[in-house]
Coordinates of C-alpha atoms in Angstrom, one line a residue:
Chain R
M141 CA 37.0 -31.7 -25.3
T142 CA 35.3 -31.2 -21.7
K143 CA 36.7 -27.4 -21.0
E144 CA 35.0 -27.5 -24.9
K145 CA 31.8 -28.8 -22.9
S146 CA 31.5 -27.7 -20.0
K147 CA 31.6 -23.9 -21.1
H148 CA 29.3 -24.6 -24.2
N149 CA 27.5 -26.0 -21.4
F150 CA 27.5 -22.7 -19.6
R151 CA 26.2 -20.1 -22.5
S152 CA 23.0 -23.2 -22.4
D153 CA 22.9 -23.5 -19.5
V154 CA 24.0 -21.1 -16.4
L155 CA 24.3 -17.7 -18.1
P156 CA 21.0 -17.6 -19.2
K157 CA 18.9 -18.8 -15.8
L158 CA 22.3 -15.9 -14.2
V159 CA 21.1 -13.5 -16.0
T160 CA 17.7 -13.6 -15.6
V161 CA 17.7 -14.4 -11.3
G162 CA 20.8 -13.7 -10.6
P163 CA 19.9 -9.1 -10.1
V164 CA 16.8 -10.2 -8.0
T165 CA 18.6 -12.5 -6.1
V166 CA 20.8 -10.3 -4.8
L167 CA 18.3 -8.2 -5.0
L168 CA 16.2 -9.7 -1.8
L169 CA 18.8 -10.8 -0.7
C170 CA 21.6 -7.9 0.7
L171 CA 17.5 -5.7 1.0
V172 CA 15.2 -8.2 2.9
L173 CA 16.8 -11.3 3.7
I174 CA 20.0 -10.7 5.1
P175 CA 18.5 -6.8 6.8
L176 CA 15.6 -9.0 8.5
I177 CA 18.7 -11.1 9.9
L178 CA 20.3 -7.9 11.2
V179 CA 17.3 -7.3 13.1
G180 CA 17.6 -10.4 14.6
V181 CA 20.5 -10.6 15.8
M182 CA 19.8 -6.3 17.0
S183 CA 17.6 -7.4 18.9
F184 CA 19.9 -8.8 21.1
C185 CA 22.0 -5.9 21.3
R186 CA 23.1 -3.9 24.0
T187 CA 22.9 -0.4 23.7
D188 CA 26.3 2.0 24.6
E189 CA 26.0 5.3 26.7
Y190 CA 26.3 7.2 23.5
Y191 CA 23.6 5.1 22.6
N192 CA 25.2 3.2 20.1
V193 CA 24.5 -0.7 19.1
V194 CA 27.0 -3.1 21.1
Y195 CA 27.5 -6.2 19.8
K196 CA 27.2 -8.4 22.8
F197 CA 24.2 -10.6 23.8
T198 CA 21.1 -9.5 26.4
F199 CA 18.2 -10.6 27.1
T200 CA 16.6 -7.5 27.9
N201 CA 15.2 -5.8 25.3
Y202 CA 12.9 -8.6 25.5
A203 CA 12.5 -8.5 29.1
K204 CA 11.6 -5.0 29.0
L205 CA 8.6 -5.5 25.8
V206 CA 6.7 -7.6 28.6
S207 CA 6.2 -3.6 30.8
P208 CA 2.2 -3.3 31.6
D209 CA 3.0 0.2 29.9
Y210 CA 3.5 -1.8 26.6
L211 CA 1.3 -4.5 27.1
K212 CA -1.1 -2.2 27.6
I213 CA -0.6 -0.8 23.8
Y214 CA 0.1 -4.6 22.4
M215 CA -4.3 -5.1 23.2
Q216 CA -4.1 -1.4 22.9
S217 CA -3.0 -2.3 19.0
L218 CA -4.9 -5.4 18.5
V219 CA -7.9 -3.8 19.1
I220 CA -7.5 -0.9 17.0
A221 CA -6.0 -3.6 14.6
L222 CA -8.8 -5.3 15.0
L223 CA -12.5 -2.6 14.6
T224 CA -10.6 -1.7 11.4
T225 CA -10.9 -5.1 9.8
V226 CA -14.5 -5.7 10.8
M227 CA -15.2 -2.0 9.9
C228 CA -13.5 -2.5 6.4
V229 CA -15.5 -6.2 5.9
L230 CA -18.9 -4.6 7.1
V231 CA -18.2 -2.1 4.9
G232 CA -16.4 -2.8 1.8
Y233 CA -18.4 -5.6 1.2
P234 CA -21.5 -4.3 0.4
F235 CA -20.0 -1.7 -1.7
A236 CA -18.7 -4.0 -3.1
Y237 CA -20.6 -5.6 -4.3
I238 CA -22.9 -3.1 -4.3
I239 CA -20.7 -1.5 -7.6
A240 CA -19.2 -4.8 -9.0
R241 CA -23.2 -6.4 -8.9
T242 CA -24.3 -3.3 -11.3
R243 CA -26.2 -3.2 -14.7
S244 CA -24.4 0.9 -15.0
R245 CA -22.2 2.4 -17.5
K246 CA -20.6 4.1 -15.4
K247 CA -19.4 1.1 -14.0
K248 CA -15.7 1.5 -14.9
L249 CA -16.3 4.9 -13.4
L250 CA -16.7 4.1 -10.2
Y251 CA -15.0 2.0 -9.9
M252 CA -12.0 4.1 -10.4
L253 CA -13.3 6.5 -8.5
V254 CA -12.9 3.8 -5.3
I255 CA -9.0 4.3 -6.5
I256 CA -8.5 8.0 -7.5
P257 CA -8.3 9.1 -3.2
F258 CA -5.6 6.8 -3.0
W259 CA -3.3 8.6 -5.7
T260 CA -3.1 11.5 -3.4
N261 CA -0.4 11.2 -1.0
S262 CA -1.8 9.6 2.2
L263 CA -0.2 11.6 4.5
I264 CA -2.6 15.3 3.3
R265 CA -5.5 12.6 2.7
I266 CA -5.9 11.7 6.9
Y267 CA -4.2 15.4 7.7
G268 CA -7.4 16.5 5.8
W269 CA -9.3 14.6 8.5
R270 CA -7.8 16.4 11.6
T271 CA -8.7 19.1 10.0
F272 CA -12.3 18.6 8.8
L273 CA -13.4 16.5 12.0
G274 CA -11.1 19.3 14.9
N275 CA -12.6 21.4 16.9
T276 CA -13.1 24.6 14.4
G277 CA -13.4 22.3 11.6
W278 CA -16.1 21.5 8.7
F279 CA -18.3 19.2 10.6
N280 CA -18.2 20.7 14.2
K281 CA -19.0 23.8 12.2
L282 CA -21.6 21.9 10.0
I283 CA -23.0 20.2 13.9
M284 CA -23.1 23.8 15.3
A285 CA -25.3 25.6 13.0
I286 CA -27.9 22.8 12.4
G287 CA -27.9 23.1 16.4
I288 CA -26.8 19.5 17.1
S289 CA -24.9 20.3 19.8
K290 CA -23.7 24.2 21.2
E291 CA -20.0 24.1 21.8
P292 CA -18.3 21.6 18.9
I293 CA -17.8 18.1 19.3
E294 CA -14.0 17.0 20.5
F295 CA -13.4 14.5 17.4
L296 CA -9.7 13.7 17.2
Y297 CA -7.2 12.0 20.0
K298 CA -9.4 9.3 20.6
T299 CA -9.7 5.1 19.5
G300 CA -12.6 5.7 16.8
T301 CA -11.1 8.8 15.8
T302 CA -7.3 6.7 14.6
V303 CA -10.3 3.4 13.9
F304 CA -11.6 5.3 11.7
G305 CA -8.3 7.0 9.8
M306 CA -7.1 3.5 9.7
V307 CA -10.1 2.6 7.6
Y308 CA -10.1 4.5 5.6
C309 CA -6.4 3.9 4.8
L310 CA -6.9 -0.1 4.0
I311 CA -10.4 0.1 2.9
P312 CA -9.1 -0.1 -0.9
F313 CA -6.9 -3.7 0.0
M314 CA -10.4 -5.0 1.5
I315 CA -12.5 -3.8 -1.5
L316 CA -10.6 -3.6 -4.1
P317 CA -10.1 -8.0 -3.7
L318 CA -13.3 -8.0 -2.9
Y319 CA -14.9 -6.3 -6.1
T320 CA -12.6 -8.9 -7.5
A321 CA -14.5 -12.6 -6.2
I322 CA -17.7 -10.8 -6.7
E323 CA -17.9 -10.3 -10.7
K324 CA -16.1 -13.6 -10.7
L325 CA -19.3 -14.9 -9.2
D326 CA -20.9 -17.3 -11.6
D327 CA -24.7 -15.6 -12.5
S328 CA -26.3 -19.1 -13.0
L329 CA -25.7 -20.3 -9.9
L330 CA -27.5 -17.7 -7.7
E331 CA -30.8 -17.4 -10.0
A332 CA -29.9 -21.4 -9.5
S333 CA -30.3 -20.8 -5.4
S334 CA -33.6 -18.4 -5.7
D335 CA -35.2 -21.0 -8.3
L336 CA -34.5 -23.4 -5.9
G337 CA -36.3 -21.3 -3.2
A338 CA -34.2 -19.7 -1.8
K339 CA -34.5 -16.3 -0.5
P340 CA -32.7 -13.0 -1.2
V341 CA -30.7 -13.0 2.1
K342 CA -30.8 -17.0 2.4
T343 CA -28.7 -17.0 -1.0
F344 CA -26.0 -14.1 -0.2
F345 CA -25.7 -16.0 3.2
E346 CA -25.5 -19.4 1.3
V347 CA -24.3 -18.9 -2.0
I348 CA -22.6 -15.7 -1.9
V349 CA -20.8 -15.5 1.0
P350 CA -19.5 -18.8 1.0
L351 CA -17.6 -18.3 -2.5
T352 CA -16.0 -15.7 -2.2
A353 CA -14.7 -16.4 1.3
S354 CA -11.3 -15.6 0.6
G355 CA -11.6 -12.3 -0.8
I356 CA -12.5 -11.7 2.6
F357 CA -9.8 -14.1 4.1
S358 CA -7.2 -11.9 1.8
G359 CA -8.2 -8.5 2.5
S360 CA -7.9 -9.1 6.5
I361 CA -4.6 -9.8 5.9
M362 CA -3.8 -7.5 4.1
V363 CA -5.9 -5.5 6.1
F364 CA -4.8 -6.4 10.2
I365 CA -0.8 -7.0 9.1
P366 CA -0.1 -3.2 8.0
C367 CA -2.5 -1.6 10.1
L368 CA -0.1 -2.2 13.3
G369 CA 2.7 -0.3 11.3
Y370 CA 1.0 2.8 10.0
F371 CA 2.3 4.8 13.2
F372 CA 1.0 7.7 11.4
V373 CA -2.1 7.4 11.5
S374 CA -1.7 7.1 14.8
N375 CA 0.1 9.8 14.9
I376 CA -1.6 12.6 13.5
L377 CA -5.4 11.3 14.4
G378 CA -4.8 9.4 18.3
G379 CA -2.5 12.9 18.9
G380 CA -0.1 10.6 21.4
N381 CA -3.5 8.8 22.7
T382 CA -3.6 5.7 20.5
D383 CA -0.7 4.5 20.5
M384 CA 0.2 1.5 18.6
I385 CA 3.1 -0.9 18.0
G386 CA 4.5 0.9 14.9
N387 CA 4.6 3.7 17.3
L388 CA 7.2 2.4 20.0
I389 CA 8.9 0.9 17.3
E390 CA 9.0 4.3 15.1
R391 CA 10.2 5.8 19.2
Q392 CA 12.8 3.6 19.4
F393 CA 14.2 4.5 15.5
K394 CA 14.1 8.4 15.7
S395 CA 13.7 10.0 18.8
A396 CA 14.3 7.6 21.9
N397 CA 17.3 6.4 20.0
N398 CA 18.1 2.4 21.3
W399 CA 17.8 0.0 17.9
P400 CA 18.2 -2.8 19.5
L401 CA 14.8 -2.3 21.8
G402 CA 13.3 -1.6 18.7
A403 CA 14.0 -3.7 16.8
A404 CA 13.5 -6.5 19.8
L405 CA 8.8 -4.7 19.1
S406 CA 9.5 -5.5 15.1
I407 CA 10.3 -9.1 15.7
I408 CA 6.9 -9.5 17.7
L409 CA 5.5 -7.9 14.6
I410 CA 7.3 -10.0 12.7
V411 CA 5.8 -13.1 14.7
V412 CA 2.3 -11.8 14.5
T413 CA 2.9 -11.9 10.8
L414 CA 4.8 -15.6 10.0
L415 CA 1.5 -16.8 12.6
L416 CA -1.2 -15.1 10.9
V417 CA 0.1 -15.8 7.0
K418 CA 0.8 -19.9 8.1
L419 CA -2.7 -19.6 9.6
Y420 CA -4.0 -17.9 5.5
Q421 CA -2.5 -20.6 4.1
K422 CA -4.4 -23.4 6.6
L423 CA -7.1 -22.1 5.8
G424 CA -6.3 -22.3 2.0
G425 CA -5.8 -18.5 0.9
D426 CA -3.8 -18.4 -2.2
M427 CA -0.1 -15.9 -1.2
D428 CA -0.7 -14.4 -5.2
D429 CA -4.8 -12.5 -3.9
L430 CA -2.1 -10.8 -1.5
G431 CA -0.1 -9.0 -3.7
V432 CA -2.3 -5.6 -3.3
Chain Q
M201 CA -46.1 -5.7 -6.6
K202 CA -44.5 -5.9 -3.5
R203 CA -41.6 -8.2 -4.5
I204 CA -41.2 -4.6 -6.9
K205 CA -41.3 -2.2 -4.1
K206 CA -39.3 -4.4 -2.0
E207 CA -36.7 -3.7 -4.6
K208 CA -36.9 -0.7 -4.6
R209 CA -36.4 -0.3 -1.9
V210 CA -33.3 -2.3 -1.6
K211 CA -32.2 0.2 -4.7
R212 CA -32.5 2.8 -3.1
I213 CA -30.9 2.3 -0.2
S214 CA -27.8 0.5 -1.7
V215 CA -27.5 4.0 -3.4
I216 CA -27.9 5.7 -0.9
F217 CA -24.9 3.6 1.0
C218 CA -22.9 4.0 -2.0
I219 CA -23.3 7.8 -2.4
I220 CA -22.0 8.2 2.1
V221 CA -18.8 6.2 0.7
Y222 CA -17.9 7.2 -1.6
L223 CA -17.6 10.8 0.5
Y224 CA -16.0 9.2 3.1
L225 CA -13.2 8.4 0.0
F226 CA -13.4 12.5 -1.4
I227 CA -14.2 14.6 1.9
P228 CA -9.8 14.8 2.1
I229 CA -9.4 15.3 -1.2
A230 CA -12.0 18.3 -0.8
V231 CA -10.5 19.6 2.0
I232 CA -6.7 19.6 0.4
V233 CA -9.0 21.6 -2.2
A234 CA -10.0 24.1 -0.7
N235 CA -7.5 24.6 1.6
S236 CA -5.6 25.4 -1.3
F237 CA -8.0 28.1 -1.9
N238 CA -7.5 29.8 1.4
A239 CA -6.2 33.3 2.0
T240 CA -4.9 32.6 5.4
T241 CA -0.8 33.7 6.0
S242 CA -0.3 32.6 10.2
K243 CA 0.4 29.1 11.2
P244 CA -2.2 26.5 11.5
Y245 CA -3.9 27.3 8.2
L246 CA -6.6 26.2 9.7
S247 CA -8.9 29.9 9.7
W248 CA -10.6 30.3 6.7
K249 CA -9.4 33.7 5.8
G250 CA -10.7 34.0 1.9
F251 CA -11.1 32.9 -1.6
T252 CA -7.4 32.9 -3.5
L253 CA -5.5 31.8 -6.2
D254 CA -2.0 32.7 -5.0
W255 CA -0.4 30.0 -3.8
Y256 CA -1.1 28.6 -6.9
T257 CA 1.9 31.2 -7.6
K258 CA 3.5 31.1 -5.1
L259 CA 3.9 27.5 -4.8
W260 CA 7.2 27.9 -7.8
E261 CA 8.7 30.3 -5.5
N262 CA 8.6 27.7 -2.4
T263 CA 11.6 25.9 -3.4
E264 CA 12.3 23.6 -1.1
L265 CA 8.8 22.4 -1.7
L266 CA 9.7 21.9 -4.4
G267 CA 13.0 20.5 -5.0
S268 CA 11.3 16.8 -2.4
F269 CA 8.5 17.0 -5.2
G270 CA 11.6 16.9 -7.6
N271 CA 12.9 14.0 -5.2
T272 CA 9.9 11.7 -5.5
L273 CA 9.8 12.2 -8.8
I274 CA 13.6 11.4 -9.3
I275 CA 13.0 7.8 -7.1
A276 CA 10.2 7.0 -8.7
V277 CA 11.4 7.1 -12.5
V278 CA 14.4 6.1 -11.3
S279 CA 13.3 2.5 -9.5
T280 CA 10.8 1.7 -11.6
L281 CA 13.0 1.7 -14.0
L282 CA 15.4 -0.4 -11.9
A283 CA 12.7 -2.4 -10.9
T284 CA 10.3 -3.2 -13.7
V285 CA 14.8 -4.3 -15.1
I286 CA 14.3 -6.8 -12.5
G287 CA 11.3 -8.3 -12.4
T288 CA 11.5 -8.2 -15.5
L289 CA 13.5 -10.0 -16.0
G290 CA 14.0 -12.0 -12.6
A291 CA 9.5 -13.0 -14.1
V292 CA 10.5 -15.3 -16.3
G293 CA 13.9 -16.1 -15.2
M294 CA 11.7 -18.0 -12.2
Y295 CA 9.0 -19.6 -14.7
R296 CA 10.8 -20.7 -17.3
Y297 CA 14.5 -22.1 -15.6
K298 CA 14.3 -25.0 -12.3
F299 CA 17.2 -23.9 -10.3
K300 CA 19.1 -24.7 -6.0
G301 CA 16.9 -22.3 -3.7
K302 CA 14.4 -21.9 -6.6
G303 CA 11.5 -21.9 -3.5
I304 CA 13.7 -19.3 -1.5
I305 CA 13.6 -16.8 -3.3
N306 CA 10.1 -17.4 -4.2
A307 CA 9.2 -16.7 -0.6
L308 CA 11.9 -13.7 -0.5
L309 CA 9.3 -12.3 -2.8
Y310 CA 6.2 -12.1 -0.7
I311 CA 7.9 -10.4 2.7
P312 CA 8.1 -7.2 1.5
V313 CA 4.3 -7.8 -0.3
V314 CA 2.9 -8.5 3.7
I315 CA 5.1 -7.5 6.8
P316 CA 4.1 -4.0 8.0
E317 CA 6.4 -1.4 5.8
I318 CA 7.9 -0.6 9.2
V319 CA 10.1 -3.7 9.5
L320 CA 11.1 -3.2 6.0
G321 CA 12.1 0.3 6.5
I322 CA 14.3 0.0 10.4
A323 CA 15.5 -4.3 8.3
L324 CA 17.1 -1.6 6.2
L325 CA 17.8 1.0 8.1
T326 CA 19.8 -1.5 9.9
T327 CA 21.8 -2.7 7.5
F328 CA 23.1 0.3 4.9
A329 CA 23.7 1.8 9.1
R330 CA 25.5 -1.2 9.9
G331 CA 26.9 -1.4 5.7
G332 CA 27.8 2.4 6.6
V333 CA 26.3 3.7 3.7
P334 CA 25.5 7.2 3.7
R335 CA 21.8 7.7 3.6
G336 CA 20.4 9.2 0.8
M337 CA 19.2 9.4 -3.1
L338 CA 20.7 5.8 -3.2
T339 CA 19.9 4.5 0.0
L340 CA 15.8 5.8 -0.9
I341 CA 16.5 3.9 -4.1
M342 CA 17.6 0.8 -2.9
A343 CA 14.9 1.4 -0.7
H344 CA 11.5 1.2 -3.3
V345 CA 13.5 -1.6 -5.9
S346 CA 13.5 -3.8 -2.6
F347 CA 8.9 -3.1 -2.5
C348 CA 8.7 -2.6 -5.9
V349 CA 10.4 -5.8 -7.5
P350 CA 7.4 -8.2 -6.0
F351 CA 5.2 -6.4 -7.6
V352 CA 6.6 -6.5 -11.0
I353 CA 6.7 -9.4 -11.2
F354 CA 3.2 -10.8 -10.0
N355 CA 1.6 -8.9 -12.6
V356 CA 4.9 -10.0 -14.8
R357 CA 4.2 -13.9 -14.1
A358 CA 0.0 -13.0 -13.5
R359 CA 0.5 -12.5 -17.5
L360 CA 3.0 -15.9 -18.3
S361 CA 1.0 -17.7 -17.8
G362 CA -1.6 -17.8 -20.2
Y363 CA 2.5 -17.4 -22.5
D364 CA 3.0 -19.3 -25.7
S365 CA 6.4 -21.2 -25.4
S366 CA 5.7 -21.9 -28.9
I367 CA 6.8 -19.1 -30.7
E368 CA 9.9 -18.7 -28.9
E369 CA 11.0 -21.9 -30.6
A370 CA 9.8 -20.9 -33.4
S371 CA 12.0 -18.1 -33.2
M372 CA 14.9 -20.4 -32.7
D373 CA 14.0 -22.5 -34.9
L374 CA 14.2 -19.7 -37.6
G375 CA 17.4 -18.9 -36.4
A376 CA 17.0 -16.4 -33.6
N377 CA 19.5 -16.5 -30.6
R378 CA 17.8 -16.6 -27.0
V379 CA 18.7 -12.5 -27.2
V380 CA 17.6 -11.5 -29.5
T381 CA 14.6 -14.0 -29.1
F382 CA 14.0 -11.8 -25.5
F383 CA 13.6 -8.5 -27.2
E384 CA 11.9 -9.5 -30.0
I385 CA 9.3 -11.8 -29.0
T386 CA 9.3 -12.3 -25.5
I387 CA 9.8 -8.5 -24.1
P388 CA 6.4 -7.6 -27.2
M389 CA 4.4 -10.4 -26.0
L390 CA 4.7 -9.5 -22.2
T391 CA 3.6 -5.7 -22.4
P392 CA 0.9 -5.8 -21.2
G393 CA 1.8 -7.8 -17.8
I394 CA 5.3 -5.2 -17.9
A395 CA 3.2 -1.8 -17.8
G396 CA 1.3 -2.4 -14.9
G397 CA 3.8 -3.8 -13.0
A398 CA 5.8 -0.2 -14.6
L399 CA 2.1 1.7 -13.4
L400 CA 1.9 -0.3 -10.2
A401 CA 5.6 0.3 -8.9
F402 CA 5.9 3.8 -9.8
T403 CA 2.3 4.9 -7.5
L404 CA 4.3 2.9 -4.1
S405 CA 6.9 4.4 -4.0
I406 CA 5.5 8.1 -5.0
D407 CA 3.4 7.4 -2.3
D408 CA 6.0 5.9 0.1
V409 CA 5.9 7.7 3.2
I410 CA 7.0 4.1 6.3
I411 CA 10.0 3.3 4.5
S412 CA 11.4 5.9 3.2
Y413 CA 10.2 8.2 6.7
F414 CA 13.5 5.3 7.6
V415 CA 16.2 5.6 4.9
N416 CA 16.5 9.6 3.9
G417 CA 19.2 10.8 5.4
Q418 CA 18.9 14.7 4.9
T419 CA 17.2 13.9 1.7
K420 CA 13.4 15.5 1.6
T421 CA 10.6 13.7 -1.1
F422 CA 7.7 15.3 -0.7
P423 CA 5.3 12.6 1.6
L424 CA 8.4 13.3 4.6
K425 CA 8.1 17.2 3.2
V426 CA 4.2 16.7 4.5
M427 CA 4.8 14.4 7.4
E428 CA 7.2 17.5 8.0
S429 CA 5.0 20.4 8.1
I430 CA 2.5 18.3 9.9
K431 CA 3.5 19.7 13.1
S432 CA 3.5 23.3 12.4
G433 CA 0.5 23.0 10.0
V434 CA 0.6 21.7 6.6
S435 CA 0.4 25.4 4.4
P436 CA -1.6 26.1 1.7
D437 CA 0.6 25.8 -1.2
V438 CA 1.0 21.8 0.6
N439 CA -2.5 21.7 -1.4
A440 CA -2.0 23.3 -4.3
L441 CA 0.4 21.0 -5.4
S442 CA -1.3 17.8 -4.1
A443 CA -3.9 19.5 -5.8
L444 CA -2.4 19.1 -9.2
I445 CA -0.6 16.3 -9.2
L446 CA -4.7 14.8 -8.6
I447 CA -5.1 17.0 -11.6
A448 CA -2.5 15.4 -13.1
T449 CA -2.8 11.7 -11.9
I450 CA -6.2 11.7 -12.7
L451 CA -5.1 12.9 -16.2
L452 CA -3.7 10.0 -17.0
V453 CA -5.8 8.1 -15.8
V454 CA -8.3 8.9 -18.5
F455 CA -5.2 8.8 -20.6
T456 CA -4.9 4.9 -20.0
Q457 CA -8.3 4.0 -19.4
S458 CA -8.5 5.5 -22.9
G459 CA -7.1 2.7 -24.4
I460 CA -2.9 2.9 -24.3
F461 CA -3.2 0.0 -22.1
S462 CA -6.2 -1.7 -24.1
G463 CA -7.8 -4.7 -22.9
K464 CA -5.1 -5.6 -19.9
H465 CA -6.4 -2.9 -17.6
K466 CA -8.9 -3.9 -14.7
E467 CA -5.9 -7.1 -14.5
K468 CA -3.8 -4.4 -13.6
S469 CA -6.1 -1.8 -11.5
T470 CA -7.1 -4.4 -9.6
R471 CA -3.8 -5.5 -8.3
R472 CA -3.5 -1.6 -7.1

C-alpha cells in the first residue's frame, strides 16, 4: 500500500519536476556554479615551472593584484567604462526618446535600423572603424581633402578611440531598454505637466526623466559591466595603449599562461559585478530588466 | 508664431542628431561592404586598388573560411535547439512547481546575463581543463548552451505571466494525460515566447567571440577566424562573407517582420 502510494507520488509529484527543472539545474550547476567556484579556488593556487596549475594554497596572486602597474590599469578600466556609460546615456537617451516618440509611420523601420548593424560580427565592425579612422583611412582622406589638416591625424591607439569603440559595441544595450521605457510613457502625464504651465525643458527633467530612470539604471549596468571585459575593442583600437582588466585576464590565459593570476583578476570583475547588481537592486531595479 | 518656429527648430535638430547616430551605426558596415569590392591582393588589404567582384567568387574556394562559418552555423543550430528545449522545460517547471533550491536556480540564471563574458569564458575553460574534456566542437556547444538558456527562460517566462492555466486543466479533465497536454496545449500557447527566445539564442551564439575564444581548442568559428585574421589584415573575402551574412539577416528580418511572429515581434526584439 505504501509502496503503491510512493510510486504514485513519484509519478505525479517528483517526475514532472525532474523532467522540467532537472536539465536546467544540472546545466547551471555544471556550467555556471562549479566553474565559478573553480575560478575562486584557482585564484589561491600557484603554477609549477611548466605553467601547470598546482593546487597548493597561496596568496601570491592576490599580492600581485596591488602592483602599481595593475592599479594603473584598473584606473584606466574604470575611466573607460565610466566614460562609455556616460556617453551611452548622453547619446542613447535623446536618440531613444526621438525614435520612441516620433509620429512617423517609419517608426518600426527606425527601430530595426538600430538592431541591424549588430547582426554583423562585432569584431569585423570594430576593425571597420580601425580602417576608417586609420592614417590612410577615409576619414583622414576627407580631412585632408577639405583642408582641415595637411597631415593625417593619428586617431588610433588613444583612450578616446577605445571609448568610441566601446560605445559603438554597447549602445544598443542602452537604447533598447530606454526605448521601451519611453514608449510606455503615458501621454496624459506629459500633457498635464504642460497644461499646468511647465515648460518643455522642465517637463523633460521633472516628469520624463524620473519616469524613465529605471531604463537608465538597467542600461547603465548593461553597458558598464561588459565594458570591463571587452578586451578585443581595446586590442583593435587601443593597440596596447588602452589596456583594461579584460586584457590582463586574457593575457594570463592565452599568452602568459598564469591561470591562477588570471583567476584572481577575474575575482575582481566578479566582485565588481556583485556590488553593482546589489546597488542596482537597492535602488529598486528589476533584475528582469537586465535581460539584454 | 514664435512657438511654431521653435518647434520647427527642435525638429530639425532632432532629425540631424538621428542622422548622425545612424551614420555612427552604419559607417563600419559601409567600410565592410566597400572593402569586399576592393581589388587589392596584398596585406593588410587597406589601400583601394579598384572595384572587383572577384572576392565573391574566390570566397567559395576558401575552404578554411567557409569551414569556420559552417562550424558557427552548426554550433548555433545545435546550441539553439538544446537551449530552447532545456529553457522551455525549465521555465514551465519553475513557473508551475515549488521545490527546494528554486531561489538558487533563479539566482544562478542571472549570472550568465550580467557577468562579463570573459569571466564565464575562463571559468568554463578552467572547468573543461580540470575535467579533462578535450576542447572543440563539444565544449563550444556546451558553453553556448550555458549562456543561451537564461535568455530562452526569460522569454518564455514573460509569456507565461499572462498564461491561463484553466485550459490545461480542461484538457486534463477531458482525459488527456500530462504529456499530451504539454505538447498539445502548453507548447502551442507558449510558441511566441519560445520562438523569440530561440531567435535570440541563435543571434547570441552566432556572434559570440569572447566565450568561444577560450573554449574552442583547435576548432575555429567564423568570429574567431576574423579575430585571427585581424593581426595580419582582414582579407576582402572575409568582408564579402560578412556582407552576404548581413544581406541574409536583413532578408530574415523582413521575412519575420511580415508576420511570422506576428504581434509578438516587439516583445522579442526589445530583448535583443
